[in-house]
Amino acid sequence: MATQVPCGVRIAGCGSAVPEKRLTNADLAAMMDTSDEWIRQRTGIRERRVLDPDRGESQLWLATEGLRTALDDAGMAGSDLDLVIHASVTSEMTCPSNACRIAAALDAQPAGAFDLVAACCGFVYAMNVADSLIRSGRYRSVGVVGCDAMSTAVDPTDRSVAILFGDAAGAAILVRDDDPNRGCIHQTMNADGRTWPSLFIPRASSDLPAGREDSGARMGTLRMDGREVYKFAVGKFREVIEEALSTTGLAVDDISQFICHQSNIRIIESAMDKIGLPAEKVYVNIDRYGNSSAGSVGLCLDQLWKAGKISAGETIILVAFGGGLTWSSGVWNV
Ligand code: COA
């Protein structure tokens, strides 16, 4: 029987895509009872990007462009991939998966392809799964893309959610590496499904939690208990980062970047404050892109990567929380 040779995982390239169309706080204030000052103070967001359907833009297009740029960065073609994992809560259809259509657009057949649903944790979950599959010895190269077009999943008149979200894709190409210490050296994927009514997208009124008053936003758009999610996120960010550091025996000084889901600047700053993370190690782009759900962490990763802020030999931590409620981390030796 052949012996399995231990292997590691290398990030061969990163990519991202955002629509050109900007939606500023002033644009939102013209559409609903809100203000630039309220949004900036409560969330740190100044503007977000949104699809322009008049230009033929769609979630599928955005995700495909994200993964295409990652392939370009890696110097690889779609046909070099063994597997495509696409994380999203805003895919056009449940069948086929958007992963299959992304793989087709990039000429990746017969690579395996599947969608993964973990809301804002989608990219971190997908990176963890891809790393594990490569280490199993079954796959050599996996394309991971997290992408959400939240503009298609919020009621534009619901000020409690419409101000928070934007559209983006973030992607990475992971390949087998001979060094077993390279890649994801620690990962967590958690969920507490009992808390699902804090953040969900009902398709029909029968999906609404029994006995709870509904906002009246149209079906197919997000419902959120902002205060509950805020409390959950502040606690989890700290817990997940501290757990990742203590399990790996690493200190804050050993980590070059803490790449956190961009949900609210106050949530990120609270984690920085409580754990003592220096500002130069915590990338923030929520002011320009808002919360792009499964796109967020991959978008940050790509912007840091392209800016030369992540180099081989460094260690980074990816952290996210989201609908489910879910929370997840990955400690990566790049
Ligand atoms: N503009 C102006 N006022 C608004 C508003 C808006 N867009 N949205 C809500 N308000 C009002 C509320 O009606 C409320 O008014 P009241 O005091 O008269 O009742 C007041 O502002 C405060 O609302 P509240 O919900 O307590 O604000 P907040 O400080 O909790 O901020 C969020 C709201 C949504 C920004 C915040 O709770 C949050 O970020 N939660 C986490 C959300 C998140 O991360 N979701 C994604 C998870 S992946």
mmCIF file of C-alpha atoms and ligand atoms in Angstrom:
data_model
loop_
_atom_site.group_PDB
_atom_site.id
_atom_site.type_symbol
_atom_site.label_atom_id
_atom_site.label_comp_id
_atom_site.label_asym_id
_atom_site.label_seq_id
_atom_site.Cartn_x
_atom_site.Cartn_y
_atom_site.Cartn_z
ATOM 1 C CA MET A 1 0.000 0.000 0.000
ATOM 2 C CA ALA A 2 1.376 3.448 -0.920
ATOM 3 C CA THR A 3 2.329 5.572 2.091
ATOM 4 C CA GLN A 4 0.820 9.008 2.210
ATOM 5 C CA VAL A 5 3.562 11.651 2.090
ATOM 6 C CA PRO A 6 2.727 14.585 4.374
ATOM 7 C CA CYS A 7 2.407 17.817 2.437
ATOM 8 C CA GLY A 8 1.653 21.462 3.015
ATOM 9 C CA VAL A 9 -0.214 24.140 1.092
ATOM 10 C CA ARG A 10 1.044 27.266 -0.644
ATOM 11 C CA ILE A 11 -0.966 30.338 -1.575
ATOM 12 C CA ALA A 12 0.027 30.582 -5.240
ATOM 13 C CA GLY A 13 -1.988 33.700 -6.022
ATOM 14 C CA CYS A 14 -4.727 35.999 -4.804
ATOM 15 C CA GLY A 15 -7.424 37.945 -6.594
ATOM 16 C CA SER A 16 -10.490 40.088 -6.092
ATOM 17 C CA ALA A 17 -13.183 41.972 -7.960
ATOM 18 C CA VAL A 18 -15.556 44.791 -7.064
ATOM 19 C CA PRO A 19 -18.154 46.503 -9.250
ATOM 20 C CA GLU A 20 -17.316 50.009 -10.456
ATOM 21 C CA LYS A 21 -20.571 51.540 -9.228
ATOM 22 C CA ARG A 22 -20.195 53.338 -5.879
ATOM 23 C CA LEU A 23 -23.069 53.885 -3.467
ATOM 24 C CA THR A 24 -22.114 56.628 -1.009
ATOM 25 C CA ASN A 25 -23.724 57.445 2.322
ATOM 26 C CA ALA A 26 -25.073 60.607 0.686
ATOM 27 C CA ASP A 27 -26.751 58.456 -2.002
ATOM 28 C CA LEU A 28 -28.409 56.385 0.754
ATOM 29 C CA ALA A 29 -29.483 59.498 2.669
ATOM 30 C CA ALA A 30 -31.318 60.610 -0.472
ATOM 31 C CA MET A 31 -33.208 57.285 -0.524
ATOM 32 C CA MET A 32 -34.081 56.765 3.170
ATOM 33 C CA ASP A 33 -34.141 58.378 6.607
ATOM 34 C CA THR A 34 -30.414 58.177 7.441
ATOM 35 C CA SER A 35 -27.328 60.383 7.273
ATOM 36 C CA ASP A 36 -23.666 60.197 6.383
ATOM 37 C CA GLU A 37 -22.795 61.121 9.966
ATOM 38 C CA TRP A 38 -24.931 58.310 11.511
ATOM 39 C CA ILE A 39 -23.510 55.668 9.177
ATOM 40 C CA ARG A 40 -19.884 56.747 9.603
ATOM 41 C CA GLN A 41 -20.109 57.004 13.387
ATOM 42 C CA ARG A 42 -21.943 53.689 13.904
ATOM 43 C CA THR A 43 -20.167 51.589 11.267
ATOM 44 C CA GLY A 44 -17.105 53.353 9.786
ATOM 45 C CA ILE A 45 -18.541 52.969 6.257
ATOM 46 C CA ARG A 46 -18.319 55.858 3.758
ATOM 47 C CA GLU A 47 -19.279 54.032 0.573
ATOM 48 C CA ARG A 48 -19.782 50.548 -0.831
ATOM 49 C CA ARG A 49 -19.699 49.007 -4.334
ATOM 50 C CA VAL A 50 -22.850 47.596 -5.905
ATOM 51 C CA LEU A 51 -23.572 45.622 -9.060
ATOM 52 C CA ASP A 52 -25.032 47.488 -12.005
ATOM 53 C CA PRO A 53 -27.529 45.060 -13.612
ATOM 54 C CA ASP A 54 -27.938 47.539 -16.502
ATOM 55 C CA ARG A 55 -24.356 46.710 -17.451
ATOM 56 C CA GLY A 56 -25.100 42.993 -17.244
ATOM 57 C CA GLU A 57 -23.282 42.598 -13.929
ATOM 58 C CA SER A 58 -24.317 39.706 -11.683
ATOM 59 C CA GLN A 59 -23.032 37.797 -8.662
ATOM 60 C CA LEU A 60 -21.840 35.051 -11.014
ATOM 61 C CA TRP A 61 -19.889 37.581 -13.079
ATOM 62 C CA LEU A 62 -18.299 39.094 -9.957
ATOM 63 C CA ALA A 63 -17.243 35.722 -8.523
ATOM 64 C CA THR A 64 -15.843 34.618 -11.883
ATOM 65 C CA GLU A 65 -13.796 37.831 -12.215
ATOM 66 C CA GLY A 66 -12.482 37.388 -8.660
ATOM 67 C CA LEU A 67 -11.228 33.876 -9.348
ATOM 68 C CA ARG A 68 -9.917 34.851 -12.799
ATOM 69 C CA THR A 69 -7.671 37.527 -11.267
ATOM 70 C CA ALA A 70 -6.353 35.015 -8.719
ATOM 71 C CA LEU A 71 -5.481 32.577 -11.521
ATOM 72 C CA ASP A 72 -3.711 35.399 -13.391
ATOM 73 C CA ASP A 73 -1.766 36.272 -10.249
ATOM 74 C CA ALA A 74 -0.715 32.630 -9.831
ATOM 75 C CA GLY A 75 0.240 32.391 -13.512
ATOM 76 C CA MET A 76 -2.195 29.506 -13.893
ATOM 77 C CA ALA A 77 -5.146 28.645 -16.121
ATOM 78 C CA GLY A 78 -8.551 27.285 -15.094
ATOM 79 C CA SER A 79 -7.505 23.928 -16.541
ATOM 80 C CA ASP A 80 -4.762 23.740 -13.868
ATOM 81 C CA LEU A 81 -7.378 23.507 -11.100
ATOM 82 C CA ASP A 82 -8.562 20.213 -9.577
ATOM 83 C CA LEU A 83 -11.365 21.829 -7.612
ATOM 84 C CA VAL A 84 -13.323 25.091 -7.357
ATOM 85 C CA ILE A 85 -14.963 26.093 -4.054
ATOM 86 C CA HIS A 86 -17.296 29.072 -4.166
ATOM 87 C CA ALA A 87 -18.636 30.530 -0.901
ATOM 88 C CA SER A 88 -21.726 32.721 -1.068
ATOM 89 C CA VAL A 89 -25.244 33.354 0.213
ATOM 90 C CA THR A 90 -26.271 35.208 -2.945
ATOM 91 C CA SER A 91 -25.813 32.657 -5.746
ATOM 92 C CA GLU A 92 -28.438 33.060 -8.468
ATOM 93 C CA MET A 93 -29.543 29.437 -8.339
ATOM 94 C CA THR A 94 -29.177 26.551 -5.923
ATOM 95 C CA CYS A 95 -28.856 24.138 -8.841
ATOM 96 C CA PRO A 96 -26.457 24.141 -10.519
ATOM 97 C CA SER A 97 -24.024 25.565 -8.003
ATOM 98 C CA ASN A 98 -22.396 28.791 -9.108
ATOM 99 C CA ALA A 99 -19.086 26.976 -8.593
ATOM 100 C CA CYS A 100 -19.942 24.779 -11.614
ATOM 101 C CA ARG A 101 -20.703 27.834 -13.751
ATOM 102 C CA ILE A 102 -17.576 29.700 -12.566
ATOM 103 C CA ALA A 103 -15.488 26.612 -13.369
ATOM 104 C CA ALA A 104 -17.109 26.445 -16.824
ATOM 105 C CA ALA A 105 -16.432 30.150 -17.487
ATOM 106 C CA LEU A 106 -12.763 29.587 -16.601
ATOM 107 C CA ASP A 107 -12.499 26.361 -18.602
ATOM 108 C CA ALA A 108 -11.678 24.341 -15.493
ATOM 109 C CA GLN A 109 -13.640 21.189 -16.370
ATOM 110 C CA PRO A 110 -13.511 18.410 -15.256
ATOM 111 C CA ALA A 111 -12.412 20.007 -11.952
ATOM 112 C CA GLY A 112 -14.808 19.330 -9.092
ATOM 113 C CA ALA A 113 -16.927 22.314 -8.096
ATOM 114 C CA PHE A 114 -19.254 23.067 -5.211
ATOM 115 C CA ASP A 115 -20.814 25.967 -3.353
ATOM 116 C CA LEU A 116 -20.330 26.412 0.358
ATOM 117 C CA VAL A 117 -22.767 28.400 2.499
ATOM 118 C CA ALA A 118 -21.362 29.855 5.716
ATOM 119 C CA ALA A 119 -22.496 33.478 5.271
ATOM 120 C CA CYS A 120 -19.729 35.960 6.150
ATOM 121 C CA CYS A 121 -17.495 33.050 7.274
ATOM 122 C CA GLY A 122 -17.671 31.584 3.765
ATOM 123 C CA PHE A 123 -14.175 32.492 2.582
ATOM 124 C CA VAL A 124 -12.456 31.416 5.821
ATOM 125 C CA TYR A 125 -14.412 28.123 5.873
ATOM 126 C CA ALA A 126 -13.594 27.510 2.187
ATOM 127 C CA MET A 127 -9.864 28.157 2.704
ATOM 128 C CA ASN A 128 -9.867 25.731 5.653
ATOM 129 C CA VAL A 129 -11.681 23.055 3.645
ATOM 130 C CA ALA A 130 -9.367 23.527 0.640
ATOM 131 C CA ASP A 131 -6.261 23.226 2.821
ATOM 132 C CA SER A 132 -7.567 20.008 4.383
ATOM 133 C CA LEU A 133 -8.443 18.486 0.995
ATOM 134 C CA ILE A 134 -4.991 19.214 -0.392
ATOM 135 C CA ARG A 135 -3.344 17.753 2.728
ATOM 136 C CA SER A 136 -5.481 14.613 2.270
ATOM 137 C CA GLY A 137 -3.458 13.988 -0.881
ATOM 138 C CA ARG A 138 -6.508 13.929 -3.163
ATOM 139 C CA TYR A 139 -6.145 17.407 -4.704
ATOM 140 C CA ARG A 140 -3.163 19.433 -5.874
ATOM 141 C CA SER A 141 -4.669 22.811 -6.743
ATOM 142 C CA VAL A 142 -7.881 24.409 -5.506
ATOM 143 C CA GLY A 143 -9.439 27.708 -6.529
ATOM 144 C CA VAL A 144 -11.284 29.359 -3.641
ATOM 145 C CA VAL A 145 -13.583 32.316 -4.168
ATOM 146 C CA GLY A 146 -15.826 34.044 -1.635
ATOM 147 C CA CYS A 147 -18.318 36.381 -3.236
ATOM 148 C CA ASP A 148 -21.506 38.077 -2.209
ATOM 149 C CA ALA A 149 -23.678 40.558 -4.024
ATOM 150 C CA MET A 150 -25.484 41.756 -0.934
ATOM 151 C CA SER A 151 -27.143 44.497 -2.987
ATOM 152 C CA THR A 152 -29.383 41.712 -4.302
ATOM 153 C CA ALA A 153 -30.233 40.528 -0.770
ATOM 154 C CA VAL A 154 -31.129 43.698 1.109
ATOM 155 C CA ASP A 155 -34.294 45.726 0.856
ATOM 156 C CA PRO A 156 -32.965 49.111 -0.334
ATOM 157 C CA THR A 157 -35.556 50.888 1.821
ATOM 158 C CA ASP A 158 -34.653 49.023 5.047
ATOM 159 C CA ARG A 159 -32.186 51.379 6.725
ATOM 160 C CA SER A 160 -31.259 48.884 9.436
ATOM 161 C CA VAL A 161 -29.437 46.669 6.899
ATOM 162 C CA ALA A 162 -29.109 48.503 3.559
ATOM 163 C CA ILE A 163 -26.409 50.841 4.879
ATOM 164 C CA LEU A 164 -24.076 48.044 5.959
ATOM 165 C CA PHE A 165 -23.518 45.912 2.917
ATOM 166 C CA GLY A 166 -21.688 45.993 -0.419
ATOM 167 C CA ASP A 167 -20.711 43.638 -3.241
ATOM 168 C CA ALA A 168 -17.254 42.060 -3.653
ATOM 169 C CA ALA A 169 -15.335 38.891 -4.461
ATOM 170 C CA GLY A 170 -12.055 37.704 -2.950
ATOM 171 C CA ALA A 171 -10.142 34.656 -4.157
ATOM 172 C CA ALA A 172 -7.029 32.556 -3.648
ATOM 173 C CA ILE A 173 -5.336 29.701 -5.495
ATOM 174 C CA LEU A 174 -4.006 27.026 -3.145
ATOM 175 C CA VAL A 175 -1.513 24.411 -4.330
ATOM 176 C CA ARG A 176 0.225 21.419 -2.797
ATOM 177 C CA ASP A 177 3.641 22.178 -1.276
ATOM 178 C CA ASP A 178 6.342 19.792 -0.093
ATOM 179 C CA ASP A 179 6.744 21.591 3.245
ATOM 180 C CA PRO A 180 4.096 20.254 5.690
ATOM 181 C CA ASN A 181 4.549 23.366 7.865
ATOM 182 C CA ARG A 182 3.325 25.592 5.075
ATOM 183 C CA GLY A 183 -0.375 26.443 4.791
ATOM 184 C CA CYS A 184 -3.093 26.374 7.415
ATOM 185 C CA ILE A 185 -1.460 25.236 10.671
ATOM 186 C CA HIS A 186 -4.566 25.749 12.798
ATOM 187 C CA GLN A 187 -8.218 26.152 11.875
ATOM 188 C CA THR A 188 -11.616 26.399 13.506
ATOM 189 C CA MET A 189 -15.091 26.242 11.976
ATOM 190 C CA ASN A 190 -17.953 26.681 14.429
ATOM 191 C CA ALA A 191 -21.677 27.353 14.418
ATOM 192 C CA ASP A 192 -24.579 27.735 16.823
ATOM 193 C CA GLY A 193 -27.671 27.149 14.712
ATOM 194 C CA ARG A 194 -29.952 27.955 17.648
ATOM 195 C CA THR A 195 -29.134 31.625 17.033
ATOM 196 C CA TRP A 196 -30.155 31.652 13.357
ATOM 197 C CA PRO A 197 -32.993 34.203 13.814
ATOM 198 C CA SER A 198 -30.354 36.890 14.505
ATOM 199 C CA LEU A 199 -29.416 36.982 10.822
ATOM 200 C CA PHE A 200 -31.286 35.260 8.012
ATOM 201 C CA ILE A 201 -32.754 35.615 4.529
ATOM 202 C CA PRO A 202 -36.327 34.251 4.406
ATOM 203 C CA ARG A 203 -37.560 33.016 1.017
ATOM 204 C CA ALA A 204 -41.206 32.883 2.182
ATOM 205 C CA SER A 205 -43.226 34.042 5.192
ATOM 206 C CA SER A 206 -43.203 30.426 6.460
ATOM 207 C CA ASP A 207 -39.437 30.848 7.048
ATOM 208 C CA LEU A 208 -39.982 33.579 9.651
ATOM 209 C CA PRO A 209 -39.315 32.577 13.275
ATOM 210 C CA ALA A 210 -42.585 31.826 15.075
ATOM 211 C CA GLY A 211 -43.918 34.677 17.155
ATOM 212 C CA ARG A 212 -41.434 37.309 16.069
ATOM 213 C CA GLU A 213 -42.609 40.539 14.513
ATOM 214 C CA ASP A 214 -41.223 40.942 11.009
ATOM 215 C CA SER A 215 -39.730 44.143 9.608
ATOM 216 C CA GLY A 216 -41.984 43.846 6.566
ATOM 217 C CA ALA A 217 -39.033 43.995 4.175
ATOM 218 C CA ARG A 218 -39.635 41.982 1.023
ATOM 219 C CA MET A 219 -39.048 38.231 1.058
ATOM 220 C CA GLY A 220 -35.605 37.170 -0.133
ATOM 221 C CA THR A 221 -33.926 40.003 1.778
ATOM 222 C CA LEU A 222 -31.924 40.042 4.975
ATOM 223 C CA ARG A 223 -33.403 40.274 8.480
ATOM 224 C CA MET A 224 -30.947 41.170 11.229
ATOM 225 C CA ASP A 225 -31.024 41.828 14.944
ATOM 226 C CA GLY A 226 -28.147 44.323 14.816
ATOM 227 C CA ARG A 227 -27.599 44.615 18.561
ATOM 228 C CA GLU A 228 -27.525 40.816 19.094
ATOM 229 C CA VAL A 229 -25.112 40.307 16.213
ATOM 230 C CA TYR A 230 -22.933 43.154 17.470
ATOM 231 C CA LYS A 231 -22.624 41.605 20.947
ATOM 232 C CA PHE A 232 -21.927 38.167 19.479
ATOM 233 C CA ALA A 233 -19.264 39.519 17.125
ATOM 234 C CA VAL A 234 -17.387 41.535 19.719
ATOM 235 C CA GLY A 235 -17.137 38.480 21.995
ATOM 236 C CA LYS A 236 -16.287 35.989 19.243
ATOM 237 C CA PHE A 237 -13.562 38.045 17.557
ATOM 238 C CA ARG A 238 -11.640 38.197 20.790
ATOM 239 C CA GLU A 239 -12.300 34.542 21.695
ATOM 240 C CA VAL A 240 -11.340 33.193 18.257
ATOM 241 C CA ILE A 241 -8.104 35.185 18.002
ATOM 242 C CA GLU A 242 -7.025 34.368 21.558
ATOM 243 C CA GLU A 243 -7.791 30.689 21.002
ATOM 244 C CA ALA A 244 -5.778 30.646 17.754
ATOM 245 C CA LEU A 245 -2.793 32.246 19.478
ATOM 246 C CA SER A 246 -2.864 30.012 22.547
ATOM 247 C CA THR A 247 -3.319 26.778 20.542
ATOM 248 C CA THR A 248 -0.431 27.554 18.194
ATOM 249 C CA GLY A 249 1.775 29.052 20.920
ATOM 250 C CA LEU A 250 2.165 32.182 18.804
ATOM 251 C CA ALA A 251 2.206 35.746 20.140
ATOM 252 C CA VAL A 252 0.758 38.864 18.521
ATOM 253 C CA ASP A 253 4.339 39.778 17.481
ATOM 254 C CA ASP A 254 4.621 36.523 15.475
ATOM 255 C CA ILE A 255 1.642 37.417 13.262
ATOM 256 C CA SER A 256 2.169 39.817 10.373
ATOM 257 C CA GLN A 257 -1.532 40.451 9.619
ATOM 258 C CA PHE A 258 -4.839 39.795 11.372
ATOM 259 C CA ILE A 259 -7.286 39.713 8.460
ATOM 260 C CA CYS A 260 -10.718 40.214 9.987
ATOM 261 C CA HIS A 261 -14.157 40.152 8.413
ATOM 262 C CA GLN A 262 -15.193 43.754 7.741
ATOM 263 C CA SER A 263 -18.526 44.050 9.532
ATOM 264 C CA ASN A 264 -18.294 47.251 11.534
ATOM 265 C CA ILE A 265 -15.240 49.347 12.444
ATOM 266 C CA ARG A 266 -16.367 49.395 16.072
ATOM 267 C CA ILE A 267 -16.359 45.570 16.198
ATOM 268 C CA ILE A 268 -12.835 45.434 14.735
ATOM 269 C CA GLU A 269 -11.542 48.202 17.032
ATOM 270 C CA SER A 270 -13.004 46.486 20.067
ATOM 271 C CA ALA A 271 -10.974 43.328 19.251
ATOM 272 C CA MET A 272 -7.839 45.412 18.658
ATOM 273 C CA ASP A 273 -8.335 47.140 21.958
ATOM 274 C CA LYS A 274 -9.080 44.046 24.055
ATOM 275 C CA ILE A 275 -6.303 41.863 22.622
ATOM 276 C CA GLY A 276 -3.820 44.683 22.102
ATOM 277 C CA LEU A 277 -3.461 44.372 18.316
ATOM 278 C CA PRO A 278 -1.420 47.162 16.718
ATOM 279 C CA ALA A 279 -3.225 49.113 13.968
ATOM 280 C CA GLU A 280 -0.575 48.306 11.341
ATOM 281 C CA LYS A 281 -1.403 44.589 11.702
ATOM 282 C CA VAL A 282 -5.160 44.922 11.287
ATOM 283 C CA TYR A 283 -6.177 45.848 7.760
ATOM 284 C CA VAL A 284 -9.350 47.886 7.397
ATOM 285 C CA ASN A 285 -11.177 48.666 4.149
ATOM 286 C CA ILE A 286 -14.764 48.782 5.428
ATOM 287 C CA ASP A 287 -14.816 52.550 4.821
ATOM 288 C CA ARG A 288 -14.625 51.911 1.047
ATOM 289 C CA TYR A 289 -16.455 48.591 0.595
ATOM 290 C CA GLY A 290 -18.806 48.087 3.550
ATOM 291 C CA ASN A 291 -19.550 44.510 4.615
ATOM 292 C CA SER A 292 -19.299 42.281 1.543
ATOM 293 C CA SER A 293 -20.133 39.086 3.463
ATOM 294 C CA ALA A 294 -18.228 36.114 1.955
ATOM 295 C CA GLY A 295 -16.245 38.548 -0.215
ATOM 296 C CA SER A 296 -14.798 40.527 2.661
ATOM 297 C CA VAL A 297 -11.844 38.517 4.024
ATOM 298 C CA GLY A 298 -10.649 37.476 0.550
ATOM 299 C CA LEU A 299 -10.816 41.086 -0.652
ATOM 300 C CA CYS A 300 -8.637 42.182 2.294
ATOM 301 C CA LEU A 301 -6.232 39.302 1.678
ATOM 302 C CA ASP A 302 -5.827 40.258 -1.973
ATOM 303 C CA GLN A 303 -5.335 43.971 -1.276
ATOM 304 C CA LEU A 304 -2.634 43.186 1.307
ATOM 305 C CA TRP A 305 -1.062 40.602 -1.021
ATOM 306 C CA LYS A 306 -0.910 42.986 -3.987
ATOM 307 C CA ALA A 307 0.447 45.755 -1.743
ATOM 308 C CA GLY A 308 3.348 43.441 -0.818
ATOM 309 C CA LYS A 309 2.296 43.353 2.848
ATOM 310 C CA ILE A 310 2.240 39.542 3.011
ATOM 311 C CA SER A 311 5.454 37.697 2.199
ATOM 312 C CA ALA A 312 6.556 34.071 2.117
ATOM 313 C CA GLY A 313 7.621 32.913 5.580
ATOM 314 C CA GLU A 314 5.130 35.150 7.387
ATOM 315 C CA THR A 315 2.158 34.005 9.461
ATOM 316 C CA ILE A 316 -1.304 35.524 9.058
ATOM 317 C CA ILE A 317 -4.658 34.886 10.735
ATOM 318 C CA LEU A 318 -8.000 34.964 8.926
ATOM 319 C CA VAL A 319 -11.036 35.539 11.167
ATOM 320 C CA ALA A 320 -14.747 35.851 10.463
ATOM 321 C CA PHE A 321 -18.221 35.544 11.970
ATOM 322 C CA GLY A 322 -21.610 35.604 10.313
ATOM 323 C CA GLY A 323 -25.089 34.211 9.764
ATOM 324 C CA GLY A 324 -25.785 30.803 11.247
ATOM 325 C CA LEU A 325 -24.466 32.098 13.533
ATOM 326 C CA THR A 326 -21.018 30.918 12.465
ATOM 327 C CA TRP A 327 -17.465 31.816 13.416
ATOM 328 C CA SER A 328 -14.160 30.649 11.997
ATOM 329 C CA SER A 329 -10.412 31.171 11.935
ATOM 330 C CA GLY A 330 -7.369 29.997 10.008
ATOM 331 C CA VAL A 331 -3.708 30.499 10.957
ATOM 332 C CA TRP A 332 -1.634 30.384 7.773
ATOM 333 C CA ASN A 333 2.110 30.026 7.280
ATOM 334 C CA VAL A 334 2.414 31.762 3.901
HETATM 335 N N1 COA B 1 -29.825 55.738 10.083
HETATM 336 C C1 COA B 1 -30.271 56.459 11.124
HETATM 337 N N2 COA B 1 -30.789 55.905 12.241
HETATM 338 C C2 COA B 1 -30.857 54.561 12.276
HETATM 339 C C3 COA B 1 -30.410 53.751 11.210
HETATM 340 C C4 COA B 1 -29.895 54.393 10.083
HETATM 341 N N3 COA B 1 -29.442 53.710 9.030
HETATM 342 N N4 COA B 1 -30.601 52.453 11.544
HETATM 343 C C5 COA B 1 -31.141 52.453 12.780
HETATM 344 N N5 COA B 1 -31.304 53.709 13.222
HETATM 345 C C6 COA B 1 -31.831 54.186 14.494
HETATM 346 C C7 COA B 1 -32.661 53.140 15.190
HETATM 347 O O1 COA B 1 -33.998 53.184 14.745
HETATM 348 C C8 COA B 1 -32.527 53.541 16.635
HETATM 349 O O2 COA B 1 -33.409 54.614 16.884
HETATM 350 P P1 COA B 1 -34.160 54.707 18.320
HETATM 351 O O3 COA B 1 -33.055 54.878 19.327
HETATM 352 O O4 COA B 1 -35.008 55.915 18.133
HETATM 353 O O5 COA B 1 -34.911 53.437 18.474
HETATM 354 C C9 COA B 1 -31.110 54.113 16.724
HETATM 355 O O6 COA B 1 -30.730 54.436 15.384
HETATM 356 C C10 COA B 1 -30.122 53.147 17.320
HETATM 357 O O7 COA B 1 -30.292 51.895 16.689
HETATM 358 P P2 COA B 1 -29.406 50.640 17.069
HETATM 359 O O8 COA B 1 -29.851 49.476 16.247
HETATM 360 O O9 COA B 1 -29.363 50.478 18.556
HETATM 361 O O10 COA B 1 -27.976 51.147 16.594
HETATM 362 P P3 COA B 1 -26.590 50.476 16.825
HETATM 363 O O11 COA B 1 -25.677 51.402 17.507
HETATM 364 O O12 COA B 1 -26.708 49.071 17.397
HETATM 365 O O13 COA B 1 -26.038 50.320 15.331
HETATM 366 C C11 COA B 1 -25.773 48.610 13.691
HETATM 367 C C12 COA B 1 -26.765 49.514 14.423
HETATM 368 C C13 COA B 1 -26.559 47.745 12.725
HETATM 369 C C14 COA B 1 -24.806 49.490 12.930
HETATM 370 C C15 COA B 1 -25.007 47.736 14.727
HETATM 371 O O14 COA B 1 -25.925 47.133 15.617
HETATM 372 C C16 COA B 1 -24.180 46.666 14.092
HETATM 373 O O15 COA B 1 -23.232 46.939 13.386
HETATM 374 N N6 COA B 1 -24.488 45.376 14.370
HETATM 375 C C17 COA B 1 -23.755 44.281 13.805
HETATM 376 C C18 COA B 1 -24.228 44.060 12.392
HETATM 377 C C19 COA B 1 -23.337 43.136 11.609
HETATM 378 O O16 COA B 1 -22.145 43.117 11.774
HETATM 379 N N7 COA B 1 -23.971 42.368 10.732
HETATM 380 C C20 COA B 1 -23.311 41.506 9.824
HETATM 381 C C21 COA B 1 -22.814 40.291 10.481
HETATM 382 S S1 COA B 1 -21.765 39.421 9.419
#
